[in-house]
Amino acid sequence: MKFLTEYRDPELAQRYLQEIKNTVTRKWTIMEVCGGQTHSLVKNGILSMLPKEINMVHGPGCPVCVTPLNLIDKAVYLAEEKNAILCSYGDMLRVPGSEKSLLEAKANGADIRILYSPLEAVQIAEQNPEKQVVFFAVGFETTAPANALSVVHAHRLKLENYSILASHVLVPPAIEAVMEDEESHIEAFLAAGHVCTIMGTLEYYPLVEKFKVPVVVTGFEPVDLLQGILMTVQQLEKGEAKVENQY
């Protein structure tokens, strides 16, 4: 498939891998921020192919993992309200709250619907005018536009029974928290391309200036990641710290 197969080209991937091996002269610790990057690194066996000098650390880029406990509790509370429907992505149901998870609330009779798009939640609200429909809006910068669109769509439909419980998380503060942890020892970051599609790259410049670490924006395919790692290693070996966009 055009625009996809070239980013999975094994020959190109091997070329970048060899360039990384030729460039690296000492140990470096790099964090890939996004869970999608982590998934691709593991799925495609990239971690085992990298030279032993490259230590990849998995970052906090999973919205399920960074959703605050109190928001899980709020979601459970709303789901258990009379005449309420809570809509959520499936991966949120097993996340434990302080007393129970959404899955346990659903087992106890709460009306909790699993969906794949916030617009589905608007449709449920339209079909159930007698009930309050709440969408548990979890995610990083990439999910915020679609969640906002659902509110706009509900307003256009003049729905008064649709709302969202927002848990939008920003990537830069997460990176800053990692860098301020004295035990992290992270020396560079691979930032997620789809986040930068929404936000651009300017939000990373203050982090680079403050912590003097490279930030390289990458895609999610093997060639993307290997090129991004190469660009990162090149900066580290030269003693540079800047924002670059592989994506």
Short mmCIF file of C-alpha atoms in Angstrom, two decimals:
data_model
loop_
_atom_site.label_atom_id
_atom_site.label_comp_id
_atom_site.label_asym_id
_atom_site.label_seq_id
_atom_site.Cartn_x
_atom_site.Cartn_y
_atom_site.Cartn_z
CA MET A 1 0.00 0.00 0.00
CA LYS A 2 1.43 3.38 -1.04
CA PHE A 3 2.66 5.57 1.84
CA LEU A 4 2.77 2.55 4.15
CA THR A 5 4.88 -0.24 2.69
CA GLU A 6 7.88 2.07 2.21
CA TYR A 7 7.91 2.71 5.95
CA ARG A 8 8.13 -1.05 6.52
CA ASP A 9 10.85 -1.64 3.92
CA PRO A 10 13.21 -4.21 5.51
CA GLU A 11 16.23 -3.08 3.45
CA LEU A 12 15.77 0.55 4.46
CA ALA A 13 15.24 -0.50 8.07
CA GLN A 14 18.49 -2.50 8.01
CA ARG A 15 20.30 0.49 6.52
CA TYR A 16 19.16 2.76 9.36
CA LEU A 17 20.00 0.06 11.89
CA GLN A 18 23.54 -0.20 10.53
CA GLU A 19 23.91 3.59 10.60
CA ILE A 20 22.89 3.59 14.25
CA LYS A 21 25.52 0.93 15.01
CA ASN A 22 28.15 2.91 13.11
CA THR A 23 27.27 6.15 14.90
CA VAL A 24 26.90 5.14 18.54
CA THR A 25 30.08 5.17 20.66
CA ARG A 26 28.68 4.97 24.21
CA LYS A 27 25.54 4.09 26.13
CA TRP A 28 22.50 6.33 25.69
CA THR A 29 19.07 6.16 27.32
CA ILE A 30 16.20 7.24 25.07
CA MET A 31 12.51 7.33 25.97
CA GLU A 32 9.79 6.80 23.39
CA VAL A 33 6.90 8.82 24.77
CA CYS A 34 3.91 7.22 23.08
CA GLY A 35 2.45 3.79 23.71
CA GLY A 36 1.98 3.36 19.97
CA GLN A 37 5.71 3.74 19.47
CA THR A 38 6.36 1.20 22.22
CA HIS A 39 3.94 -1.25 20.60
CA SER A 40 5.70 -0.93 17.24
CA LEU A 41 9.19 -1.29 18.76
CA VAL A 42 8.14 -4.51 20.48
CA LYS A 43 5.96 -5.90 17.69
CA ASN A 44 8.64 -5.47 15.03
CA GLY A 45 11.52 -6.75 17.18
CA ILE A 46 13.40 -3.46 16.98
CA LEU A 47 14.44 -3.50 20.64
CA SER A 48 16.35 -6.76 20.16
CA MET A 49 18.04 -5.47 16.99
CA LEU A 50 19.36 -2.20 18.41
CA PRO A 51 22.99 -2.14 19.58
CA LYS A 52 23.48 -2.82 23.29
CA GLU A 53 24.51 0.81 23.81
CA ILE A 54 20.95 1.99 23.12
CA ASN A 55 18.62 1.66 26.10
CA MET A 56 14.99 2.36 25.16
CA VAL A 57 12.72 3.28 28.08
CA HIS A 58 8.94 3.13 27.66
CA GLY A 59 7.25 6.43 28.38
CA PRO A 60 3.99 7.60 29.93
CA GLY A 61 2.15 7.93 26.62
CA CYS A 62 -0.80 5.70 27.46
CA PRO A 63 -3.87 7.72 28.47
CA VAL A 64 -5.34 4.73 30.31
CA CYS A 65 -2.25 4.53 32.50
CA VAL A 66 -2.15 8.23 33.40
CA THR A 67 -5.86 8.84 34.06
CA PRO A 68 -6.16 10.10 37.66
CA LEU A 69 -7.86 7.84 40.18
CA ASN A 70 -10.40 10.51 41.11
CA LEU A 71 -11.67 10.63 37.51
CA ILE A 72 -12.24 6.89 37.50
CA ASP A 73 -14.25 7.37 40.69
CA LYS A 74 -16.24 10.20 39.07
CA ALA A 75 -16.97 8.02 36.04
CA VAL A 76 -18.20 5.21 38.30
CA TYR A 77 -20.36 7.65 40.27
CA LEU A 78 -21.95 9.06 37.11
CA ALA A 79 -22.51 5.58 35.67
CA GLU A 80 -24.41 4.56 38.79
CA GLU A 81 -26.69 7.60 38.70
CA LYS A 82 -30.35 6.97 37.93
CA ASN A 83 -31.32 7.49 34.27
CA ALA A 84 -27.67 7.81 33.21
CA ILE A 85 -25.68 6.16 30.44
CA LEU A 86 -21.88 6.31 30.62
CA CYS A 87 -20.04 5.81 27.33
CA SER A 88 -16.39 4.83 27.37
CA TYR A 89 -13.61 3.23 25.37
CA GLY A 90 -13.31 -0.43 26.27
CA ASP A 91 -9.79 -0.22 27.69
CA MET A 92 -11.00 2.07 30.50
CA LEU A 93 -13.41 -0.47 31.98
CA ARG A 94 -10.82 -2.54 33.84
CA VAL A 95 -8.91 0.40 35.32
CA PRO A 96 -9.49 0.23 39.09
CA GLY A 97 -10.93 3.16 41.01
CA SER A 98 -10.58 3.62 44.75
CA GLU A 99 -13.55 1.28 45.35
CA LYS A 100 -14.43 -0.36 42.04
CA SER A 101 -13.81 -0.30 38.29
CA LEU A 102 -16.28 0.61 35.57
CA LEU A 103 -16.43 -3.07 34.68
CA GLU A 104 -17.57 -3.90 38.23
CA ALA A 105 -20.11 -1.07 38.10
CA LYS A 106 -21.43 -2.46 34.81
CA ALA A 107 -21.67 -5.94 36.37
CA ASN A 108 -23.71 -4.38 39.18
CA GLY A 109 -26.23 -2.98 36.71
CA ALA A 110 -24.85 0.40 35.63
CA ASP A 111 -25.62 1.27 32.00
CA ILE A 112 -22.12 1.54 30.53
CA ARG A 113 -21.68 1.42 26.75
CA ILE A 114 -18.40 0.62 25.00
CA LEU A 115 -17.79 2.62 21.83
CA TYR A 116 -15.07 3.63 19.41
CA SER A 117 -15.95 7.27 18.71
CA PRO A 118 -17.42 10.14 20.75
CA LEU A 119 -19.89 10.71 17.91
CA GLU A 120 -21.41 7.32 18.80
CA ALA A 121 -22.11 8.76 22.25
CA VAL A 122 -23.96 11.68 20.66
CA GLN A 123 -26.05 9.20 18.69
CA ILE A 124 -26.88 7.32 21.91
CA ALA A 125 -27.96 10.62 23.52
CA GLU A 126 -30.16 11.37 20.52
CA GLN A 127 -31.78 7.94 20.79
CA ASN A 128 -32.29 8.20 24.57
CA PRO A 129 -33.65 11.72 25.24
CA GLU A 130 -34.95 10.69 28.67
CA LYS A 131 -31.47 9.78 29.91
CA GLN A 132 -28.29 11.75 30.62
CA VAL A 133 -25.48 10.46 28.42
CA VAL A 134 -21.91 11.09 29.57
CA PHE A 135 -18.88 10.32 27.42
CA PHE A 136 -15.72 9.55 29.39
CA ALA A 137 -13.32 11.58 27.24
CA VAL A 138 -9.86 10.16 27.92
CA GLY A 139 -6.74 10.84 25.91
CA PHE A 140 -3.84 13.05 24.90
CA GLU A 141 -3.90 15.99 22.52
CA THR A 142 -4.92 13.74 19.62
CA THR A 143 -8.35 12.90 21.06
CA ALA A 144 -9.34 16.41 22.13
CA PRO A 145 -10.54 17.62 18.67
CA ALA A 146 -12.93 14.70 18.18
CA ASN A 147 -14.23 15.05 21.73
CA ALA A 148 -14.83 18.76 21.17
CA LEU A 149 -16.52 17.98 17.86
CA SER A 150 -18.97 15.71 19.67
CA VAL A 151 -20.00 18.61 21.92
CA VAL A 152 -20.44 20.88 18.89
CA HIS A 153 -22.48 18.19 17.13
CA ALA A 154 -24.70 17.69 20.19
CA HIS A 155 -25.26 21.45 20.37
CA ARG A 156 -26.29 21.56 16.71
CA LEU A 157 -28.77 18.77 17.39
CA LYS A 158 -30.07 20.81 20.37
CA LEU A 159 -29.40 17.90 22.72
CA GLU A 160 -29.57 18.83 26.39
CA ASN A 161 -28.71 15.38 27.68
CA TYR A 162 -25.15 15.02 26.41
CA SER A 163 -21.98 15.89 28.29
CA ILE A 164 -18.39 14.74 28.61
CA LEU A 165 -16.22 13.87 31.59
CA ALA A 166 -12.91 15.22 30.31
CA SER A 167 -9.55 13.67 31.12
CA HIS A 168 -7.32 15.22 28.49
CA VAL A 169 -3.62 14.93 29.19
CA LEU A 170 -0.77 16.97 27.67
CA VAL A 171 2.51 15.36 26.62
CA PRO A 172 5.02 18.15 27.49
CA PRO A 173 4.16 18.24 31.22
CA ALA A 174 4.59 14.46 31.28
CA ILE A 175 8.06 14.82 29.75
CA GLU A 176 8.88 17.57 32.23
CA ALA A 177 7.84 15.34 35.14
CA VAL A 178 10.12 12.59 33.83
CA MET A 179 13.06 14.97 33.53
CA GLU A 180 12.54 16.35 37.03
CA ASP A 181 12.69 12.84 38.48
CA GLU A 182 16.29 12.41 39.63
CA GLU A 183 16.11 8.66 39.07
CA SER A 184 14.96 8.76 35.44
CA HIS A 185 18.35 9.39 33.71
CA ILE A 186 16.62 9.95 30.35
CA GLU A 187 18.91 11.60 27.80
CA ALA A 188 16.58 12.06 24.82
CA PHE A 189 12.98 11.63 23.73
CA LEU A 190 11.12 10.28 20.72
CA ALA A 191 7.92 12.36 20.53
CA ALA A 192 4.79 11.13 18.76
CA GLY A 193 4.07 12.36 15.26
CA HIS A 194 0.27 12.30 15.54
CA VAL A 195 0.41 14.58 18.60
CA CYS A 196 2.51 17.07 16.65
CA THR A 197 -0.01 16.93 13.82
CA ILE A 198 -2.43 18.50 16.29
CA MET A 199 -0.08 20.70 18.33
CA GLY A 200 2.96 21.32 16.16
CA THR A 201 6.47 21.11 17.63
CA LEU A 202 6.77 24.50 19.33
CA GLU A 203 5.64 23.11 22.70
CA TYR A 204 8.83 21.02 22.86
CA TYR A 205 11.28 23.91 22.44
CA PRO A 206 11.03 25.12 26.06
CA LEU A 207 11.73 21.56 27.25
CA VAL A 208 14.81 21.27 25.08
CA GLU A 209 16.02 24.67 26.27
CA LYS A 210 15.40 23.86 29.93
CA PHE A 211 16.74 20.31 30.11
CA LYS A 212 19.21 20.28 27.19
CA VAL A 213 17.87 17.01 25.75
CA PRO A 214 17.10 16.13 22.12
CA VAL A 215 13.46 15.66 21.12
CA VAL A 216 12.87 13.91 17.80
CA VAL A 217 9.31 13.57 16.47
CA THR A 218 8.70 10.22 14.77
CA GLY A 219 6.01 8.13 13.20
CA PHE A 220 5.10 4.60 14.24
CA GLU A 221 6.39 2.31 11.52
CA PRO A 222 9.78 0.52 11.77
CA VAL A 223 11.55 2.85 9.34
CA ASP A 224 10.11 5.91 11.12
CA LEU A 225 11.36 4.74 14.49
CA LEU A 226 14.78 3.63 13.32
CA GLN A 227 15.38 6.89 11.47
CA GLY A 228 14.20 8.78 14.56
CA ILE A 229 16.56 6.80 16.80
CA LEU A 230 19.41 7.50 14.36
CA MET A 231 18.66 11.25 14.38
CA THR A 232 18.56 11.16 18.18
CA VAL A 233 21.86 9.30 18.48
CA GLN A 234 23.49 11.71 16.02
CA GLN A 235 22.46 14.63 18.24
CA LEU A 236 23.63 12.90 21.41
CA GLU A 237 26.99 11.96 19.94
CA LYS A 238 27.53 15.57 18.82
CA GLY A 239 26.46 16.97 22.18
CA GLU A 240 23.48 18.73 20.59
CA ALA A 241 19.99 19.26 21.97
CA LYS A 242 17.29 20.41 19.56
CA VAL A 243 13.85 19.57 18.23
CA GLU A 244 13.85 17.61 14.97
CA ASN A 245 10.93 16.25 13.01
CA GLN A 246 11.37 12.87 11.34
CA TYR A 247 7.60 12.61 10.87
#
